[in-house]
CSV table of C-alpha atoms and ligand atoms in Angstrom, one decimal:
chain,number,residue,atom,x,y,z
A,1,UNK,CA,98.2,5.0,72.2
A,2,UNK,CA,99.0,5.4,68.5
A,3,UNK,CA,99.3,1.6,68.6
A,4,UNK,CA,95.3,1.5,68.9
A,5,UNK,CA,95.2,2.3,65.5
A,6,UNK,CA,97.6,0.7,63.9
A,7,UNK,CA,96.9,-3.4,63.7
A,8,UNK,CA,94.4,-3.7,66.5
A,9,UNK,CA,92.4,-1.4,64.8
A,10,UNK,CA,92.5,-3.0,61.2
A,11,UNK,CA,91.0,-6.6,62.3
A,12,UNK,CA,88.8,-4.7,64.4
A,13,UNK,CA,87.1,-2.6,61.5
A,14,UNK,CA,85.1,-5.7,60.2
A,15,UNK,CA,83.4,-5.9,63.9
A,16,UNK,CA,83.4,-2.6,64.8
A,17,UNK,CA,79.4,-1.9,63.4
A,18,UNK,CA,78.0,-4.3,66.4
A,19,UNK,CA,80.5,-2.7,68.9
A,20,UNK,CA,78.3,-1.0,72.1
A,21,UNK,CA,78.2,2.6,72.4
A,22,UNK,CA,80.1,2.4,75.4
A,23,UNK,CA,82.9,1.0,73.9
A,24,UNK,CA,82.9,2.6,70.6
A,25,UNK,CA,83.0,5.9,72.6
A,26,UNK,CA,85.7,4.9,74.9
A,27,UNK,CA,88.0,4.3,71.5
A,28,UNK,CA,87.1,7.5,69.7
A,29,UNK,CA,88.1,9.3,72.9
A,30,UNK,CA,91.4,8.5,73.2
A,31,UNK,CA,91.7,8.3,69.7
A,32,UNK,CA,90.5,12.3,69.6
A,33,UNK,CA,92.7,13.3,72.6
A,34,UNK,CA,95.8,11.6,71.0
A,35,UNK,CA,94.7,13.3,67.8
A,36,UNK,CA,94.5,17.1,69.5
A,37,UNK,CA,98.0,16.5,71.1
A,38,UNK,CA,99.9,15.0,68.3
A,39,UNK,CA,98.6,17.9,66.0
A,40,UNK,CA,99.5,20.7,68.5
A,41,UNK,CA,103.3,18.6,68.9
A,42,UNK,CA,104.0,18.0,64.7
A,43,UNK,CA,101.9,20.4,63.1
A,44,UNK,CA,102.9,24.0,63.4
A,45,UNK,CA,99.1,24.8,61.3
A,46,UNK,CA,97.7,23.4,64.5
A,47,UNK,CA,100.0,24.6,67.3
A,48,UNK,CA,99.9,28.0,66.3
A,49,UNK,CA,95.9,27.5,65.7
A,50,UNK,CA,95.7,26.4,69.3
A,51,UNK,CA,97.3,29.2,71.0
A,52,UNK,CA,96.1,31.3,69.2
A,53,UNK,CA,92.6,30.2,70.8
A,54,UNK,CA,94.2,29.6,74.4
A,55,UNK,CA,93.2,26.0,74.6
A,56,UNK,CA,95.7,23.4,76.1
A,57,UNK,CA,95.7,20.2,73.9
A,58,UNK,CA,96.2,18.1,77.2
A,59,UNK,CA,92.8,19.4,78.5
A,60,UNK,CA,91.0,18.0,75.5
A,61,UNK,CA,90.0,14.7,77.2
A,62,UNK,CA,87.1,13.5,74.4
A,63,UNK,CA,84.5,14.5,72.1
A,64,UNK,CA,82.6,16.0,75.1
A,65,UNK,CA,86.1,18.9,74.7
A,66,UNK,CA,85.6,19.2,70.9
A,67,UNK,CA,83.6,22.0,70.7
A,68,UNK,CA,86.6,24.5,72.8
A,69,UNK,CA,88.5,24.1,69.2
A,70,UNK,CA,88.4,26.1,66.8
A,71,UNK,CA,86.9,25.8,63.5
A,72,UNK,CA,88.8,24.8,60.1
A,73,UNK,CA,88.2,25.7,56.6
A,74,UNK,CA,89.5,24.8,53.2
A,75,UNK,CA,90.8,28.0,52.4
A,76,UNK,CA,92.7,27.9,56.0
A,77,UNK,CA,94.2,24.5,55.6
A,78,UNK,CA,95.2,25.4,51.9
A,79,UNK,CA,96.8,28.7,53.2
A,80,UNK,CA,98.7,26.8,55.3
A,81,UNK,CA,100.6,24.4,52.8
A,82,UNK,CA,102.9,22.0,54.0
A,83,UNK,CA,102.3,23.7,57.2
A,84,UNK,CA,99.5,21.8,58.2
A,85,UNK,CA,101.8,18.5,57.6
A,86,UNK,CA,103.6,16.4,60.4
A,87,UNK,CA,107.0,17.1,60.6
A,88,UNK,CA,107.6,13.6,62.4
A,89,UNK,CA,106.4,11.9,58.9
A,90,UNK,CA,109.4,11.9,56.3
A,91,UNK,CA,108.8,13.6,52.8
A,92,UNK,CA,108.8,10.0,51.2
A,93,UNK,CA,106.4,8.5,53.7
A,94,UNK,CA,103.6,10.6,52.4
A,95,UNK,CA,101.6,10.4,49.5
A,96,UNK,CA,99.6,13.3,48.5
A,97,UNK,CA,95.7,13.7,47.3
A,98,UNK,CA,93.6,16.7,46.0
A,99,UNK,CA,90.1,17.4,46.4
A,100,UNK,CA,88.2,18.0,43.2
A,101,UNK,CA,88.0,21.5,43.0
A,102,UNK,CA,84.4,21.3,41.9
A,103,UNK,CA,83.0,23.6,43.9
A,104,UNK,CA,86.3,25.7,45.5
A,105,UNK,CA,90.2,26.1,44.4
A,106,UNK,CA,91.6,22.2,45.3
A,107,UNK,CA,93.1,21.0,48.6
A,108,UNK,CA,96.1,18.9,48.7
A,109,UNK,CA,96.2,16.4,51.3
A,110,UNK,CA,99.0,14.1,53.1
A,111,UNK,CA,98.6,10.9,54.2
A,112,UNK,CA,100.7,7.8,55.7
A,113,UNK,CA,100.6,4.3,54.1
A,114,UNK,CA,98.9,3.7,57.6
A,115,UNK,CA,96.5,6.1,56.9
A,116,UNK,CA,95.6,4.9,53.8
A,117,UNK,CA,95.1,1.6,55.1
A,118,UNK,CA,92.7,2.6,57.6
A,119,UNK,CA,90.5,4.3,54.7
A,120,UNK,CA,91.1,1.4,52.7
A,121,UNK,CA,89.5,-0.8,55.3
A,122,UNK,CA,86.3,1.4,56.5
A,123,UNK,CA,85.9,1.6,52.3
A,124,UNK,CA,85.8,-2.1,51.8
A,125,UNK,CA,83.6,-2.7,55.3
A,126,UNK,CA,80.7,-0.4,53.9
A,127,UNK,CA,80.9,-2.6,50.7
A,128,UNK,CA,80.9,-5.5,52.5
A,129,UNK,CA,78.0,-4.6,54.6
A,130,UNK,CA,76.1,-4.3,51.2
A,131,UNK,CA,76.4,-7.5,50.1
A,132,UNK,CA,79.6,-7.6,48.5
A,133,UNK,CA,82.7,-10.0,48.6
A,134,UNK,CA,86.6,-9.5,47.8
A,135,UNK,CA,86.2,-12.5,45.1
A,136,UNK,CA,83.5,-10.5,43.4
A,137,UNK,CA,83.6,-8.7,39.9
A,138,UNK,CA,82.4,-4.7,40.0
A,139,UNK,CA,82.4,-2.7,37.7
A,140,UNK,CA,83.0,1.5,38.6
A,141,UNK,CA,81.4,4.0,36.9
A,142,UNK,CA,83.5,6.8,37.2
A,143,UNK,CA,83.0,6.8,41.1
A,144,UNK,CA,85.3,4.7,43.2
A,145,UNK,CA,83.6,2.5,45.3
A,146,UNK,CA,87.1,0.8,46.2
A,147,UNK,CA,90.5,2.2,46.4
A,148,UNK,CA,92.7,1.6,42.8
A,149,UNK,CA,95.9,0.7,45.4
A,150,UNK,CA,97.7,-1.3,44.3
A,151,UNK,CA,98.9,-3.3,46.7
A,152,UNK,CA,95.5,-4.2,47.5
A,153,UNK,CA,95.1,-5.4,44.1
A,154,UNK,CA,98.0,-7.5,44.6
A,155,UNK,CA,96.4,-9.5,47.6
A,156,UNK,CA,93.4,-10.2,45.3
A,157,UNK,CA,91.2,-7.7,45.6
A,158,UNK,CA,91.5,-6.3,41.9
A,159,UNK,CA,88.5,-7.4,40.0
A,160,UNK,CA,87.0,-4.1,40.0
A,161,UNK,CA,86.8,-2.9,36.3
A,162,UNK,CA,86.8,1.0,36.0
A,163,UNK,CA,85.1,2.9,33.4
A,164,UNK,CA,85.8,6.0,32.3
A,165,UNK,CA,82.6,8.4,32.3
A,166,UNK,CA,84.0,10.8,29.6
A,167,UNK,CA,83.4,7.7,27.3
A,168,UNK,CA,80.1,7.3,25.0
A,169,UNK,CA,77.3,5.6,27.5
A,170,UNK,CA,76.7,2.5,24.6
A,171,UNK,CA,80.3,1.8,25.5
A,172,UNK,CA,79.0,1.3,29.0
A,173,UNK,CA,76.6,-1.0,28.4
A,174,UNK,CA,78.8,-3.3,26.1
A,175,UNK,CA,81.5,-3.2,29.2
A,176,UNK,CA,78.7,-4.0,31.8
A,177,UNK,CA,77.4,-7.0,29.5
A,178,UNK,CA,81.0,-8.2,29.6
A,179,UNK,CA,82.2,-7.9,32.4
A,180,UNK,CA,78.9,-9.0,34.5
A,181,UNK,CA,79.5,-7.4,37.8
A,182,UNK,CA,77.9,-8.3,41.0
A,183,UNK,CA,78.4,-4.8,42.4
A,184,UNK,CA,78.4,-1.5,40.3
A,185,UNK,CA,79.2,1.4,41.6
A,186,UNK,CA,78.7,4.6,39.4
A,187,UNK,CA,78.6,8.4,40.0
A,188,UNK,CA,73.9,9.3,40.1
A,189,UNK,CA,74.6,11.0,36.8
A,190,UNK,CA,76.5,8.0,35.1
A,191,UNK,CA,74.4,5.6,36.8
A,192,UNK,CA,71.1,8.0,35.2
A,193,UNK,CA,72.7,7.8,31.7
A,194,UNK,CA,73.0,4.3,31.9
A,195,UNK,CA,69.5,3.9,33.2
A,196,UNK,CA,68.1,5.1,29.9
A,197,UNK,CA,70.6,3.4,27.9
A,198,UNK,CA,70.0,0.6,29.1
A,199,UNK,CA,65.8,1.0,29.0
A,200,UNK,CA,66.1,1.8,25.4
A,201,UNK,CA,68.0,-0.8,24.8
A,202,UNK,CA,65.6,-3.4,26.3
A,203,UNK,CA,65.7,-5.4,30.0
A,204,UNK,CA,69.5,-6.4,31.0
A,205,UNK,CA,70.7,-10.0,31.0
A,206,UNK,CA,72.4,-9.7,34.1
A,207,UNK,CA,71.8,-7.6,37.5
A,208,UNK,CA,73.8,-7.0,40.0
A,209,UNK,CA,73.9,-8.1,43.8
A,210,UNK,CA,74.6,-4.7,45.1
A,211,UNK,CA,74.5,-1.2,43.1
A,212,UNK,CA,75.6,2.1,44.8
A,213,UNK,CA,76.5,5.5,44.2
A,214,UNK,CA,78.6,7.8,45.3
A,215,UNK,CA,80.6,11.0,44.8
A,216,UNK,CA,77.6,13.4,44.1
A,217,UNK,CA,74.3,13.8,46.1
A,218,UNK,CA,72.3,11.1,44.8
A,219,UNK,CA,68.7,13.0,43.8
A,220,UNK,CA,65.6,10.9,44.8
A,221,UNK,CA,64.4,10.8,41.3
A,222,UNK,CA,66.6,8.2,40.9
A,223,UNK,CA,65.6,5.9,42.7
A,224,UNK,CA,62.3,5.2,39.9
A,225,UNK,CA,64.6,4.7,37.1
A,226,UNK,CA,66.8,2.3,38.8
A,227,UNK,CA,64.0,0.3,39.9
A,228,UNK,CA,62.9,0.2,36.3
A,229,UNK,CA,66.3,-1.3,35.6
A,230,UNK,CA,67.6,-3.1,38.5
A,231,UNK,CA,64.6,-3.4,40.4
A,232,UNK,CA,66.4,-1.9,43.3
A,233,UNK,CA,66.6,1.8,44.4
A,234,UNK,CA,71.0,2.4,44.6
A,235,UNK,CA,72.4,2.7,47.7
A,236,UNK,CA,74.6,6.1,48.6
A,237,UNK,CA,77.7,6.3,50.1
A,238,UNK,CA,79.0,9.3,51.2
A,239,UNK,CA,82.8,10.3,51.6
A,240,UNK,CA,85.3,12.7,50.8
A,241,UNK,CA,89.1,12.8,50.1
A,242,UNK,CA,89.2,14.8,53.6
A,243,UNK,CA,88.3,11.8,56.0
A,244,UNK,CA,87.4,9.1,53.1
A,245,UNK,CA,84.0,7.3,53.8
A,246,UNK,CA,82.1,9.3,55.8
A,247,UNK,CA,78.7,7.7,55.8
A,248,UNK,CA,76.4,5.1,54.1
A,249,UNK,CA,72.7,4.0,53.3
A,250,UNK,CA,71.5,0.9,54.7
A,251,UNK,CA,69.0,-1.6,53.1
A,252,UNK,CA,66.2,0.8,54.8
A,253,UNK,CA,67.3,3.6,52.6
A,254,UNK,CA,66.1,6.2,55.8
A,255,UNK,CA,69.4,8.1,55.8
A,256,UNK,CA,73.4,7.6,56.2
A,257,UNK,CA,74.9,5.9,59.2
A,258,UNK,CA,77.7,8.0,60.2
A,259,UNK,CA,81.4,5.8,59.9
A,260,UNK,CA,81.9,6.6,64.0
A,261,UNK,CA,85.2,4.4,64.2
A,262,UNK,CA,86.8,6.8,60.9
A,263,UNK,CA,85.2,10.0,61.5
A,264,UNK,CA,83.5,12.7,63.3
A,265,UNK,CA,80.4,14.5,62.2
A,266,UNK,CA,79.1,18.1,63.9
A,267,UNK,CA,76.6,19.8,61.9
A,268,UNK,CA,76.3,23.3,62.4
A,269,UNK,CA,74.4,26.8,62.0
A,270,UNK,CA,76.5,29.8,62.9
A,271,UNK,CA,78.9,27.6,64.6
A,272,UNK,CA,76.5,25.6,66.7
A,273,UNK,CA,75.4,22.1,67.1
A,274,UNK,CA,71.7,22.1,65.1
A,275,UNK,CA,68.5,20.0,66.7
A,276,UNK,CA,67.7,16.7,64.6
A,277,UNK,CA,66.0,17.8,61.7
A,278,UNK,CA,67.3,21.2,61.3
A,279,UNK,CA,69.8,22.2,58.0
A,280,UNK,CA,73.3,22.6,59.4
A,281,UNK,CA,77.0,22.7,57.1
A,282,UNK,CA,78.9,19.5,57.8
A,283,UNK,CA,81.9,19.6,59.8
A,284,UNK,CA,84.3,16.4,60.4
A,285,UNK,CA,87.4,15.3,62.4
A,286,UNK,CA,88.7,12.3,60.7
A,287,UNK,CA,89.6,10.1,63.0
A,288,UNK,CA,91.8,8.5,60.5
A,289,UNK,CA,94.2,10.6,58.8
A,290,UNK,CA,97.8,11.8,60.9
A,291,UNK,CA,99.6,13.2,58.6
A,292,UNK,CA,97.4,16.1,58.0
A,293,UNK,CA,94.7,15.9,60.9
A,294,UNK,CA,91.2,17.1,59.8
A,295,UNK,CA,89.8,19.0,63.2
A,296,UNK,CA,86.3,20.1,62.8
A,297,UNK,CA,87.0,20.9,59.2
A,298,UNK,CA,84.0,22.8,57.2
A,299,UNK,CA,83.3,20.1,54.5
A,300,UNK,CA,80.9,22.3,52.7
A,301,UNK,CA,77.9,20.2,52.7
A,302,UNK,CA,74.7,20.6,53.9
A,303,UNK,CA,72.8,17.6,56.3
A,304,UNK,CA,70.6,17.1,58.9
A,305,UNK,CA,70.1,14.4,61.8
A,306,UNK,CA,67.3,11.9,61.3
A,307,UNK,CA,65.8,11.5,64.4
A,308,UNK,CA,65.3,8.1,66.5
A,309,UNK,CA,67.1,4.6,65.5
A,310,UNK,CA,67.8,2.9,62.1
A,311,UNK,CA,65.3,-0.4,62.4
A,312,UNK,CA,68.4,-1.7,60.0
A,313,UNK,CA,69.5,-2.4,64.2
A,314,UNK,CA,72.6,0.0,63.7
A,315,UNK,CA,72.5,2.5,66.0
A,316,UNK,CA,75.4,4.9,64.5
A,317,UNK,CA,73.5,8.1,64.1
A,318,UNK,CA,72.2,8.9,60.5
A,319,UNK,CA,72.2,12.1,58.6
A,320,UNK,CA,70.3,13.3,55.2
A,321,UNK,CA,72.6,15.1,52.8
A,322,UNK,CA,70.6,17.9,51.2
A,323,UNK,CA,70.8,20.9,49.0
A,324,UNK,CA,74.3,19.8,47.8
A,325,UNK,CA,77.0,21.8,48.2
A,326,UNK,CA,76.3,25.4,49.8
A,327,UNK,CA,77.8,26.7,47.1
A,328,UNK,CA,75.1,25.1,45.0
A,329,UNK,CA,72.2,27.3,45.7
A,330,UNK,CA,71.3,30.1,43.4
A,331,UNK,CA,70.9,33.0,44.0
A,332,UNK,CA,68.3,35.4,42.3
A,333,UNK,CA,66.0,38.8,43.0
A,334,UNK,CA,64.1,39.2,46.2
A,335,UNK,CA,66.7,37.9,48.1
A,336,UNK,CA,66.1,34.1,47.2
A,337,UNK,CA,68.4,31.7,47.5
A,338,UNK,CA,67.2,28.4,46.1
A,339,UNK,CA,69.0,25.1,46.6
A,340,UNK,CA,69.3,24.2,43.3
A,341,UNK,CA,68.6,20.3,43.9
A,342,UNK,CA,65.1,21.9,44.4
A,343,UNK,CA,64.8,22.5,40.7
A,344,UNK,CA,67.0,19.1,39.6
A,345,UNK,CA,64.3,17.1,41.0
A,346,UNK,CA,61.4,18.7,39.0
A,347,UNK,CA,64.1,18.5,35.8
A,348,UNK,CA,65.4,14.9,37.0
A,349,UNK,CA,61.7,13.3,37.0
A,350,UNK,CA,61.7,13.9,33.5
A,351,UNK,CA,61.9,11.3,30.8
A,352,UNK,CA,62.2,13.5,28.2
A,353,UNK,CA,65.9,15.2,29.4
A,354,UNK,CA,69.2,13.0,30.1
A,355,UNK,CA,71.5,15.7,31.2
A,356,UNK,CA,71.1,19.4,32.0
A,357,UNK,CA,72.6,22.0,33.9
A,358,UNK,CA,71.4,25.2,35.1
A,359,UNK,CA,72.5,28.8,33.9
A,360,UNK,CA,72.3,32.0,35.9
A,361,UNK,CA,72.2,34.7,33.4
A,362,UNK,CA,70.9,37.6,36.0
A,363,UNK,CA,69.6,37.9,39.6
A,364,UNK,CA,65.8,37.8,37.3
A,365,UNK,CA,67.0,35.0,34.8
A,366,UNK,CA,67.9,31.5,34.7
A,367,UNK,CA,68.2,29.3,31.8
A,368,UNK,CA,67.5,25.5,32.1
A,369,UNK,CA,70.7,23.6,29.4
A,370,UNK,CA,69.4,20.2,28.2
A,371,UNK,CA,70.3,17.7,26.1
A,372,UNK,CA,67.4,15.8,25.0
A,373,UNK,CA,66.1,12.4,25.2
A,374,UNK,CA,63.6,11.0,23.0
A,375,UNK,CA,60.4,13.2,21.2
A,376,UNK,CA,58.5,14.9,24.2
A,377,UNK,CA,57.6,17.7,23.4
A,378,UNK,CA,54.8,17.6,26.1
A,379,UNK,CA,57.0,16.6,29.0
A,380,UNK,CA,59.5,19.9,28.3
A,381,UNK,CA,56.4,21.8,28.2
A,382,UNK,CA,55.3,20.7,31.8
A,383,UNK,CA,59.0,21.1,33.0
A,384,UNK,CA,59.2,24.6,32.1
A,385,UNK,CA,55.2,25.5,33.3
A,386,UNK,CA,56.9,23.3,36.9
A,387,UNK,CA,60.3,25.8,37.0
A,388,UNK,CA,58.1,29.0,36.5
A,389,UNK,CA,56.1,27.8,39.4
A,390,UNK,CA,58.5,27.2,41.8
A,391,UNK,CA,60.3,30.5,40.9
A,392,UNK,CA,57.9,33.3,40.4
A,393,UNK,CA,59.1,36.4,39.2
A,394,UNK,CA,62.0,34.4,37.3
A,395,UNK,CA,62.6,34.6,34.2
A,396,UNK,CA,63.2,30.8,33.2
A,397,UNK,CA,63.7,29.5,29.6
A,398,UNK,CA,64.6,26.1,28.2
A,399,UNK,CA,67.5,25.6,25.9
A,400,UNK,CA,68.2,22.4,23.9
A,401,UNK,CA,72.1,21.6,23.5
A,402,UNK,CA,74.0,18.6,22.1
A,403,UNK,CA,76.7,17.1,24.5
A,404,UNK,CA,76.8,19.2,27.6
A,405,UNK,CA,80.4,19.9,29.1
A,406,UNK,CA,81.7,17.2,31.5
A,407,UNK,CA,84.5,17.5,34.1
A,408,UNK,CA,87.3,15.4,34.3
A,409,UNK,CA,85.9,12.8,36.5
A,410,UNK,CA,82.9,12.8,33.8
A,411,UNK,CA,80.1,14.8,35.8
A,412,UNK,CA,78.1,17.8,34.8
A,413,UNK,CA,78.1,20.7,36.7
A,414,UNK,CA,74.3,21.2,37.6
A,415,UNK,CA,74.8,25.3,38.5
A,416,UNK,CA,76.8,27.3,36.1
A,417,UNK,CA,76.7,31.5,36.6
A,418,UNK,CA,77.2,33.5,33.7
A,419,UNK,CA,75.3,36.5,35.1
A,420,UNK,CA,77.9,40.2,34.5
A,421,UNK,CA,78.3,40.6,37.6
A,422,UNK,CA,80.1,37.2,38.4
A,423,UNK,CA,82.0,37.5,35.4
A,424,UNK,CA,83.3,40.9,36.3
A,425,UNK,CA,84.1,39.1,39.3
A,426,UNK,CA,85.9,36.7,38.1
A,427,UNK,CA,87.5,39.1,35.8
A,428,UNK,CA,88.8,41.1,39.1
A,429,UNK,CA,90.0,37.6,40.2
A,430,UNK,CA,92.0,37.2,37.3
A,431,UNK,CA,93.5,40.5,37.5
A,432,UNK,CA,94.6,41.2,40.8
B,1,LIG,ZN1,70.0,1.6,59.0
């Protein structure tokens, strides 16, 4: 059964989009019921979870059994530790990966060379489907559009040039004019920054075949300022070091086609499927991974389905990612909790700030951090009057900064809270 997945399944990832539902289904069946009963036989996180909850891993048959399991979080699976490893996998057969830590304490995760390949290869077919080719040059923006493995750089596939974000934007540009990549790939922020470099600095010399993003919710103000560059709107990929590529736009930019043969998806509202259209948290079961199986694991996200078919002709279901993280929706007085991608958009449109980041001061008070781009005075004026709008009652005030803090991987955090009560919370943290 395992075999399935092994070589069979490599040559068959480049195909696997025009495969018929029939069939697609048939092979993420057994691949789910092999899945259940491997976890419950090598991994004690799992066995224990499983009788715990009374449900015999030889009667899950499908994904039509998937909802008896339990669900998974983070903060279970890091509990866990090594626990949630295969014990049939030897120490030196794994290699480990962490999750960002962004929004929640990091995850460490185990995977097989064989699961890595299998990531590898639904990562390179969502580029592919985009236009682009192992012989081409791409240049990464902070976000990975392609693995850094390097054995697969060895075969050839090594032209990708990687920037790092942390480095001055002008440094960016003189790269990208260099190097000349037919696909970039950048983090929204990066690719924003560049944007206005790059339309100060006057049209580029060279475009690309295929520009994406990835590795942050891609806001829809984007879109405007890449067609002012590229003259294209970027295309998002969604993934996560959990269950790698997870989904991606097509050309008809209506929502992310689920990866069915890699992962998953369930999106649900107090722990049940939500109608098309409705706001659920993102739950996967990678498909992928054996070392340490992710079973309807709580990503943290929130999506919804889009109703009806892609007319791309791909019929793998599509969801809208929205509202970030859950963690990032602030909350203030009156019992309001606003997404605060809500409020990046109003800020985002604006030509007049390139980076900002919000701060919760109180429950009453929110402070909007900028760093400012060009004289426009006007424009701040009408971003502020916008903000007090949308939150009435609010306290909101504008503060200029220079260089706002950026994370490791180069991105700023959009939702900061330096309100008392969260720092006497974090205080307690600390302490105890
Ligand atoms: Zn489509």
């Amino acid at each position: 059964m395992k075999g399935d997945w092994g070589l069979p399944y490599l040559a068959g990832v480049p195909f696997r989009h025009r495969a018929s539902r029939a069939r697609l289904g048939a092979l993420r069946d057994r691949r789910v019921g092999w899945l259940v009963r491997h976890a419950a036989k090598h991994i004690p996180f799992y066995k224990e979870l499983l009788q715990q909850h009374n449900v015999n891993p030889r009667s899950i048959g499908g994904f039509q059994d998937l909802e008896r399991l339990p669900l998974v979080t983070r903060r279970m699976l890091r509990e866990a530790g090594e626990r949630a490893w295969a014990t049939d996998v030897p120490h030196s057969r794994r290699t480990l990966a962490s999750t960002s830590g962004s929004t929640d304490k990091p995850l460490t995760l185990a995977f097989s060379f064989e699961d890595r390949l299998r990531k590898h290869a639904i990562s390179l077919h969502c580029m592919s489907l985009y236009g682009w080719r192992p012989w081409h040059r791409g240049m990464a923006l902070g976000s990975q559009a392609l693995p850094r493995d390097h054995r697969l750089q060895r075969l050839g596939f090594s032209r990708w040039h990687w920037v790092d974000p942390t480095r001055p934007v002008s440094e960016w540009l003189e790269d990208y004019d260099r190097v000349r990549p037919q696909a970039l790939h950048a983090y929204p922020s990066a690719l924003r920054e560049f944007c206005f470099q790059a339309r100060e600095r006057g049209p580029l010399q060279w475009l690309p075949r295929v520009l994406s993003v990835g590795g942050e919710l891609c806001p829809e103000e984007l879109a405007p300022l890449t067609h002012d560059v590229f003259g294209v709107a970027p295309l998002s990929m969604y993934g996560a070091v959990e269950g790698g590529r997870l989904a991606f736009e097509c050309r008809e930019h209506a929502g992310l086609h689920v990866r069915l043969d890699g992962v998953h998806v369930e999106i649900l509202a107090g722990g049940q499927s939500v109608e098309a259209g409705q706001p659920g948290s993102v739950y996967i079961t990678s498909l992928i991974n054996t070392v340490m199986p992710i079973i309807r694991y709580e990503l943290g996200d929130l999506a919804t389905w889009v109703p009806g078919e892609c007319r791309c002709g791909l019929w793998w279901p599509r969801i809208v990612l929205h509202q970030g993280r859950s963690s990032d929706v602030v909350s203030l007085s009156g019992s309001r909790h606003v997404p605060i991608t809500n409020l990046a958009t109003i800020v985002g449109k604006s030509r007049a700030i390139r980076q900002f980041q919000f701060v919760r001061r109180a429950d009453n008070h929110l402070v909007l951090r900028y760093e400012p781009q060009g004289d426009t005075a006007e424009s701040l004026e009408q971003i502020h009057h916008q903000l007090r709008d949308a939150l009435p009652g609010i306290t909101v005030e504008l503060e200029m900064t220079g260089q706002l803090p950026r994370t490791r991987s180069g991105k700023v955090s959009r939702l900061i809270d330096e309100s008392e009560s969260n720092l006497r919370g974090a205080a307690k943290k600390e302490a105890s």
